[in-house]
């Protein structure tokens, strides 16, 4: 059959070999065919008859046989499977309707950010983002306005993904020649979104938690307002009476004696607000429904009969009025217990639930859990606002030490897992809110490809020593991401 027939034919030719033609490598027909097949996303192979190897047209050496033999027999192999795969790759990227709010960051994580986007997201998703550069130089240039704008955008669109950022200290002030010691971007975003941070470890079979009965991740939800973190303190250096006084706007006055000191001592006054506790409760119940996990909450209300009791009361009210039915429908449970009982139960549990903690308990327990599960580099973090807006990120920082090595041109093996999971979580959530199944599934597949890579024993240096039962091989960040991409392509084929 003439070449003309082949490239004009619609629909595409048969499943396997469509045509084997002999033509000089650069003849007109060859070029036309090449264009046709590339346009239709078909992998197009040539067979070098002398060496019997196949080379593709996308290979930049394809115009010449690599071994310089002069006779080519050109073989067009059209495999339907390849056609489907490449069609998706070249023409049918997953579409998005609503943009994600993208908050770029600093140092090593900014480098990883670009690698993740280029290798794992952009080839597969027609990515729509509203981009905010939260890198320290641009925060300084905009007097931190960019951080505020990014948080407002997260409130508007509902889903954001954030790279780790530097919270400047005096040393950073010199290093970056800053105008001012800008506040922590996470603190600014949290106060605008009014959210609760949920942290969960990424678990894999070859890294065993210290507690051997933990089979599933435990997610910590820490109330991030008030208590001892907003307390005032007095050093009493002589005998005297300490009191708590509340003067209501109505003129009502409440006064309680704390202690009648007969010598020196210390005094602390702390507070919380019903509004903040209620927001915390809503975020926790919403997140439990989202992730279909039980919710545990614990305080010490047997001792703190007004303060902690108010936390318990508000959680119960919010549960009864807004979430009880949905919990029953999903077969999940809300469970309140005393903090000491909770600690004992957590250690004996199999995992797989959310543990809501007051501010101090959350601070301490989240460090214990992340260490017990293995590594900070495998900890994800999501900020959830009481009205259901999400900001996904990694729990670790900008990995400064690795960045300085990277700047010196040294090879770095920084673990991108938590940052990849921030992207997969955000894309999945965006898909869920927009009813975009393909985007949701992409989030799942991306995570699955990460697990495939680790289960094959390919890992960054920080994990290699922790892995048991697999022959682990340490690779650099780029090598790790390339291995994930290979597996992701297989999964999406
Ligand atoms: P870090 O960036 O979390 O790193 C501390 C150490 O933990 C690293 O030096 C590294 O240990 C290890 N590590 C953390 N993440 C890793 C990863 N992905 N892969 C491999 N190893 C990892 O904390 P930092 O050095 O205290 O803070 C650096 C900057 O990050 C600071 O400017 C801080 O303000 C900022 N920060 C930002 C956030 C955020 O945006 N959410 C959170 C925390 C800190 P080795 O060097 O031993 O390999
Ligand atoms: Mg802590």
XYZ file of C-alpha atoms and ligand atoms in Angstrom:
542
model
C 0.000 0.000 0.000
C 1.265 3.492 -0.746
C 2.438 5.685 2.090
C -0.259 8.223 1.287
C -2.932 5.701 2.212
C -1.492 5.119 5.606
C -1.355 8.660 6.825
C -4.689 9.643 5.390
C -6.526 6.651 6.784
C -9.145 7.224 9.476
C -9.709 5.631 11.912
C -6.246 4.481 12.762
C -4.894 1.299 11.293
C -4.950 -2.121 12.867
C -3.794 -3.200 16.274
C -0.269 -4.308 15.598
C 1.820 -3.869 12.550
C 0.180 -1.440 10.231
C 2.666 -1.023 7.484
C 6.219 -1.863 6.830
C 7.706 0.315 4.187
C 11.096 0.830 2.856
C 12.021 4.447 2.357
C 15.120 6.561 2.544
C 15.343 8.042 6.057
C 14.619 11.621 5.109
C 12.193 11.281 2.232
C 9.129 13.481 2.080
C 6.801 10.628 2.959
C 8.788 9.893 6.013
C 8.436 13.474 7.259
C 4.715 13.580 6.562
C 4.159 10.339 8.365
C 6.204 11.484 11.261
C 4.069 14.607 11.592
C 0.866 12.637 11.311
C 1.820 10.111 13.922
C 3.225 12.654 16.317
C 0.089 14.722 16.041
C -1.936 11.652 16.925
C 0.306 10.725 19.790
C 1.614 7.476 18.409
C 4.992 6.071 19.298
C 6.718 5.514 16.045
C 9.515 3.027 15.811
C 12.154 2.309 13.218
C 13.948 -0.911 12.892
C 17.570 -0.885 11.921
C 17.851 -4.067 9.899
C 21.530 -4.559 10.337
C 21.648 -4.136 14.096
C 18.056 -5.172 14.779
C 17.435 -2.496 17.352
C 14.444 -0.233 17.599
C 14.765 3.509 17.900
C 11.990 6.034 18.330
C 11.489 9.288 16.517
C 11.514 11.204 19.760
C 15.094 10.092 20.189
C 17.219 12.954 18.938
C 19.539 10.542 17.180
C 16.666 8.950 15.351
C 17.446 10.648 12.097
C 20.508 8.478 11.821
C 21.094 4.958 12.875
C 23.344 5.210 15.962
C 25.703 2.654 14.546
C 25.906 4.590 11.273
C 24.722 1.751 9.083
C 23.376 3.109 5.902
C 20.343 1.008 5.046
C 17.186 1.579 6.966
C 14.074 -0.354 6.774
C 11.482 1.756 8.394
C 8.911 -0.065 10.328
C 5.853 1.651 11.669
C 4.512 -0.179 14.624
C 1.288 1.082 15.900
C 0.208 -0.510 19.077
C -3.226 0.382 20.238
C -2.034 0.326 23.836
C 0.723 2.772 23.072
C -1.672 4.878 21.137
C -3.999 5.207 24.137
C -1.140 5.910 26.508
C 0.522 8.529 24.374
C -2.696 10.132 23.354
C -3.379 10.811 27.031
C 0.185 11.970 27.560
C 0.267 14.345 24.632
C -3.279 15.451 24.172
C -5.457 14.622 27.126
C -3.909 15.968 30.260
C -6.288 15.940 33.189
C -8.251 19.167 33.118
C -8.963 21.394 36.100
C -11.873 23.782 36.498
C -10.875 25.742 39.624
C -7.290 26.847 40.318
C -5.278 25.628 43.267
C -3.643 28.319 45.351
C 0.084 27.636 44.991
C 2.355 29.065 47.701
C 5.991 28.708 46.722
C 8.676 28.741 49.410
C 12.360 28.736 50.270
C 15.684 26.923 50.040
C 15.840 23.156 49.424
C 12.086 22.718 49.438
C 11.783 25.396 46.711
C 14.165 23.300 44.573
C 12.131 20.150 45.271
C 8.928 22.072 44.529
C 10.008 22.766 40.953
C 11.243 19.224 40.416
C 7.942 17.794 41.655
C 5.902 20.094 39.416
C 8.029 19.474 36.320
C 8.296 15.713 36.677
C 5.193 14.549 38.508
C 2.417 17.058 37.904
C 2.779 19.080 34.686
C 3.227 16.090 32.317
C -0.109 14.684 33.501
C -2.300 17.553 34.650
C -3.245 20.710 32.820
C -2.385 22.509 36.022
C -4.288 25.657 36.934
C -2.855 27.542 39.883
C -2.979 31.006 41.317
C 0.692 31.459 42.156
C 2.029 33.299 45.227
C 5.744 33.507 45.845
C 6.202 33.182 49.608
C 9.975 32.908 49.215
C 11.588 35.235 51.771
C 12.999 37.764 49.216
C 9.543 38.401 47.743
C 7.857 38.510 51.161
C 10.364 41.196 52.098
C 9.825 43.081 48.843
C 6.044 43.167 49.359
C 6.196 43.909 53.100
C 4.682 40.464 53.643
C 1.529 41.477 51.747
C 1.979 38.414 49.501
C 1.441 36.109 52.499
C -1.802 37.858 53.399
C -2.960 37.759 49.764
C -2.180 34.058 49.506
C -4.219 33.286 52.630
C -7.135 35.343 51.301
C -6.896 33.398 48.038
C -6.940 30.112 49.988
C -10.155 31.288 51.658
C -11.619 32.241 48.292
C -10.756 29.069 46.339
C -10.840 26.593 49.226
C -7.679 24.582 48.488
C -4.039 25.653 48.730
C -0.698 23.854 48.548
C 2.259 25.375 50.364
C 6.010 24.876 50.180
C 8.041 25.225 53.399
C 9.133 28.781 54.139
C 11.760 30.448 56.305
C 10.566 32.098 59.501
C 13.261 34.746 59.785
C 15.423 35.239 62.855
C 18.307 37.669 63.434
C 20.731 35.575 61.372
C 18.306 35.463 58.411
C 17.898 39.232 58.682
C 21.579 39.620 57.691
C 21.607 36.704 55.261
C 18.661 38.079 53.254
C 19.188 41.804 54.077
C 15.599 42.061 55.292
C 13.744 45.262 56.164
C 12.079 43.623 59.110
C 11.826 40.347 61.029
C 8.704 39.132 59.250
C 6.286 36.908 61.156
C 5.981 33.191 60.503
C 3.981 32.793 57.248
C 2.297 29.733 58.741
C 1.161 31.795 61.738
C -0.188 34.541 59.440
C -2.028 32.054 57.213
C -3.410 30.182 60.217
C -4.765 33.335 61.793
C -6.476 34.414 58.552
C -7.917 30.971 57.787
C -8.665 30.324 61.493
C -7.697 26.722 61.111
C -6.517 23.630 62.910
C -3.394 21.770 61.803
C -3.655 18.011 61.285
C -0.420 16.066 61.096
C -0.206 12.475 59.933
C 2.766 10.213 59.217
C 3.192 8.520 55.837
C 3.668 4.880 56.763
C 5.261 2.109 54.687
C 5.659 -1.604 55.472
C 9.471 -1.449 55.577
C 9.621 1.268 58.228
C 8.251 -0.008 61.507
C 6.952 2.389 64.147
C 8.569 2.047 67.592
C 5.190 0.899 68.910
C 4.802 -2.464 67.239
C 0.993 -2.660 67.367
C 0.535 0.589 65.396
C -0.638 -0.610 62.000
C -2.167 2.597 60.689
C -1.163 6.256 60.975
C -2.380 8.326 63.906
C -3.311 11.895 63.015
C -2.799 14.618 65.606
C -5.062 17.682 65.600
C -3.621 20.415 67.758
C -5.698 23.355 68.931
C -3.418 26.226 68.037
C -4.816 29.045 70.141
C -4.502 30.125 73.781
C -3.897 28.238 77.047
C -0.319 28.365 78.253
C 0.859 29.842 74.915
C -1.065 33.063 75.605
C -0.653 33.076 79.365
C 0.632 35.797 81.686
C 2.840 35.010 84.618
C 3.931 36.618 87.841
C 6.810 35.743 90.113
C 5.552 36.313 93.667
C 8.611 37.024 95.757
C 6.921 37.525 99.117
C 3.855 36.300 101.024
C 0.558 37.627 99.693
C -2.763 36.763 98.047
C -3.154 35.929 94.342
C -6.599 36.324 92.745
C -8.305 35.951 89.362
C -10.604 38.850 88.629
C -13.020 39.161 85.718
C -14.734 42.494 85.110
C -17.654 42.015 82.732
C -18.714 44.784 80.349
C -22.121 44.780 82.085
C -20.407 45.695 85.325
C -20.632 42.197 86.751
C -17.476 41.280 88.631
C -16.168 37.778 89.432
C -13.287 37.216 91.787
C -11.639 34.002 92.968
C -8.679 33.526 95.231
C -5.918 31.475 93.636
C -3.710 31.070 96.626
C -2.790 32.731 99.881
C 1.022 32.583 99.747
C 2.965 32.355 102.977
C 6.224 32.575 101.020
C 7.466 33.165 97.472
C 5.946 31.349 94.497
C 4.779 31.584 90.875
C 1.409 32.472 89.360
C 0.041 31.973 85.861
C -3.144 33.250 84.220
C -4.367 31.751 80.950
C -7.465 31.819 78.819
C -9.286 30.476 75.804
C -12.413 31.599 73.963
C -15.614 29.692 73.140
C -15.274 30.907 69.545
C -11.836 29.385 69.103
C -12.766 26.109 70.799
C -15.880 25.864 68.612
C -13.832 26.463 65.439
C -11.404 23.783 66.573
C -14.269 21.346 67.135
C -15.786 22.021 63.685
C -12.418 21.537 61.970
C -11.888 18.224 63.793
C -15.329 16.801 63.004
C -15.060 17.918 59.362
C -11.637 16.322 58.980
C -12.853 13.068 60.573
C -15.692 12.921 58.031
C -13.314 13.739 55.188
C -10.857 11.032 56.082
C -13.493 8.607 57.451
C -11.656 8.078 60.703
C -12.797 8.006 64.346
C -12.174 11.165 66.341
C -10.761 11.022 69.869
C -10.711 14.055 72.113
C -9.248 14.239 75.582
C -8.819 16.841 78.312
C -8.445 16.755 82.082
C -11.979 17.836 82.988
C -12.030 15.859 86.236
C -9.456 18.311 87.599
C -10.182 21.394 85.506
C -13.923 21.462 86.143
C -14.630 24.778 84.390
C -11.818 25.314 81.880
C -11.332 21.837 80.409
C -14.984 21.038 81.024
C -15.886 23.864 78.622
C -13.804 22.203 75.860
C -15.629 18.928 76.452
C -19.030 20.644 76.525
C -18.460 22.546 73.274
C -17.221 19.422 71.458
C -20.324 17.539 72.599
C -22.673 20.342 71.547
C -21.084 20.694 68.118
C -21.136 16.918 67.616
C -24.792 16.554 68.629
C -26.030 19.480 66.568
C -23.990 19.161 63.361
C -22.173 15.874 62.903
C -23.811 12.979 64.773
C -25.903 11.792 61.841
C -23.075 11.984 59.346
C -20.803 10.045 61.707
C -23.443 7.307 62.075
C -23.885 7.191 58.305
C -20.144 6.684 57.789
C -19.835 4.227 60.684
C -17.250 6.357 62.474
C -17.188 7.326 66.134
C -16.589 10.402 68.274
C -15.022 9.405 71.536
C -14.165 11.527 74.589
C -11.893 10.380 77.371
C -9.471 11.772 79.940
C -6.050 12.731 78.602
C -4.179 10.155 80.698
C -6.556 7.413 79.606
C -6.137 8.586 75.988
C -2.346 8.299 76.191
C -2.595 4.727 77.454
C -5.162 3.792 74.792
C -3.117 5.375 71.976
C -0.107 3.252 72.852
C -2.206 0.068 72.898
C -4.176 0.941 69.734
C -3.689 -0.204 66.155
C -3.822 3.443 64.970
C -6.064 4.756 62.216
C -7.831 7.606 64.060
C -7.589 11.335 64.713
C -6.474 12.473 68.127
C -7.637 16.003 68.910
C -5.504 17.654 71.571
C -5.519 20.901 73.481
C -2.660 23.228 72.590
C -0.012 21.958 75.020
C -0.967 18.277 74.697
C -0.808 18.613 70.898
C 2.604 20.261 71.008
C 4.102 17.453 73.068
C 2.219 14.494 71.619
C 2.834 15.411 67.962
C 6.596 15.317 68.525
C 6.263 11.982 70.273
C 4.154 10.521 67.454
C 6.343 11.763 64.576
C 9.461 10.342 66.213
C 7.754 7.068 67.047
C 6.534 6.682 63.457
C 9.994 7.197 61.967
C 10.906 10.489 60.345
C 9.937 14.157 60.144
C 10.487 13.941 56.395
C 7.512 11.533 56.236
C 5.034 13.738 58.093
C 2.231 15.496 56.246
C 0.386 18.516 57.488
C -2.910 20.111 56.523
C -4.561 23.225 57.866
C -8.360 22.921 57.899
C -10.561 25.920 58.594
C -13.901 25.561 60.396
C -15.738 26.409 57.164
C -13.925 23.645 55.263
C -10.980 25.343 53.484
C -7.718 23.411 53.167
C -4.037 24.238 52.998
C -1.681 21.274 52.426
C 2.047 21.243 53.205
C 4.920 19.154 54.550
C 5.498 19.209 58.305
C 9.258 19.772 57.936
C 11.064 23.042 57.215
C 13.153 24.272 54.284
C 16.010 21.805 55.046
C 18.615 24.571 55.147
C 21.617 22.299 55.701
C 20.927 20.399 52.506
C 20.382 23.674 50.608
C 23.802 25.032 51.542
C 25.309 21.785 50.258
C 23.235 22.077 47.077
C 24.530 25.633 46.536
C 28.073 24.298 46.731
C 27.198 21.907 43.916
C 27.127 18.826 46.148
C 24.680 16.015 45.540
C 21.716 16.109 47.935
C 19.348 13.372 48.920
C 16.497 15.380 50.427
C 13.276 13.452 50.852
C 10.422 14.962 48.765
C 7.702 12.578 50.067
C 5.885 15.003 52.375
C 5.922 17.748 49.715
C 4.633 15.338 47.034
C 1.852 14.322 49.434
C 0.983 17.993 49.918
C 0.431 18.190 46.128
C -1.458 14.897 45.903
C -3.649 15.859 48.867
C -4.436 19.275 47.399
C -5.175 17.924 43.900
C -7.394 15.180 45.318
C -9.306 17.675 47.460
C -9.687 20.062 44.495
C -11.022 17.133 42.453
C -13.430 16.199 45.227
C -14.809 19.733 45.580
C -15.169 20.141 41.802
C -16.588 16.664 41.195
C -13.505 15.960 39.049
C -12.944 12.199 39.368
C -9.873 12.145 37.124
C -8.072 14.668 39.286
C -9.040 12.795 42.444
C -7.727 9.539 41.002
C -4.523 11.243 39.918
C -3.877 12.209 43.562
C -4.312 8.551 44.574
C -2.110 7.266 41.761
C 0.662 9.714 42.554
C 0.754 8.506 46.160
C 0.582 4.894 45.026
C 3.584 5.490 42.714
C 5.537 6.873 45.704
C 4.730 3.728 47.684
C 5.691 1.517 44.708
C 9.092 3.255 44.614
C 9.763 2.845 48.337
C 8.506 -0.738 48.308
C 11.028 -1.439 45.530
C 13.703 -0.259 47.962
C 14.475 3.022 46.183
C 14.695 5.788 48.787
C 16.441 8.956 49.862
C 19.315 8.674 52.325
C 17.298 9.582 55.423
C 15.064 6.515 54.974
C 17.590 3.905 53.896
C 18.821 3.250 57.433
C 15.289 2.985 58.770
C 14.114 0.431 56.204
C 13.903 -3.256 57.083
C 13.059 -6.289 54.997
C 13.917 -4.709 51.620
C 17.239 -4.201 49.952
C 17.285 -0.426 50.114
C 19.231 1.702 47.650
C 19.920 5.370 48.370
C 19.402 7.786 45.488
C 19.492 11.577 45.251
C 16.300 13.657 45.145
C 16.222 13.793 41.326
C 16.781 10.029 41.075
C 14.008 9.372 43.562
C 11.556 11.616 41.703
C 12.518 10.004 38.370
C 11.830 6.553 39.850
C 8.412 7.754 41.024
C 7.662 9.164 37.573
C 8.491 5.881 35.913
C 6.054 4.079 38.185
C 3.410 6.783 37.831
C 3.556 6.489 34.035
C 3.056 2.725 34.331
C 0.072 3.225 36.599
C -1.536 5.780 34.302
C -0.926 3.740 31.136
P 14.037 21.357 58.847
O 14.078 22.142 57.614
O 12.806 20.547 59.068
O 15.315 20.418 58.885
C 15.894 19.884 60.052
C 16.688 18.634 59.712
O 15.780 17.538 59.568
C 17.432 18.702 58.404
O 18.676 19.331 58.527
C 17.504 17.245 58.015
O 18.477 16.558 58.793
C 16.155 16.724 58.475
N 15.122 16.860 57.433
C 14.011 17.640 57.465
N 13.292 17.475 56.365
C 13.968 16.593 55.591
C 13.728 16.029 54.311
N 12.641 16.349 53.595
N 14.622 15.143 53.821
C 15.713 14.797 54.507
N 15.993 15.301 55.739
C 15.128 16.183 56.268
O 14.170 22.313 60.116
P 15.214 23.492 60.426
O 16.523 23.221 59.783
O 15.086 23.677 61.859
O 14.554 24.763 59.744
C 14.967 25.286 58.493
C 14.068 26.431 58.108
O 12.753 25.960 57.907
C 13.979 27.530 59.150
O 14.228 28.772 58.547
C 12.551 27.465 59.658
O 12.041 28.737 59.915
C 11.821 26.823 58.531
N 10.654 26.005 58.909
C 9.543 26.119 58.142
C 8.440 25.345 58.379
C 7.238 25.492 57.487
O 7.243 26.296 56.579
N 6.212 24.731 57.686
C 8.454 24.415 59.413
C 9.619 24.291 60.186
C 10.716 25.090 59.909
P 19.989 16.285 58.302
O 20.593 17.641 58.034
O 20.557 15.582 59.469
O 19.937 15.448 57.066
Mg 6.801 20.805 69.937
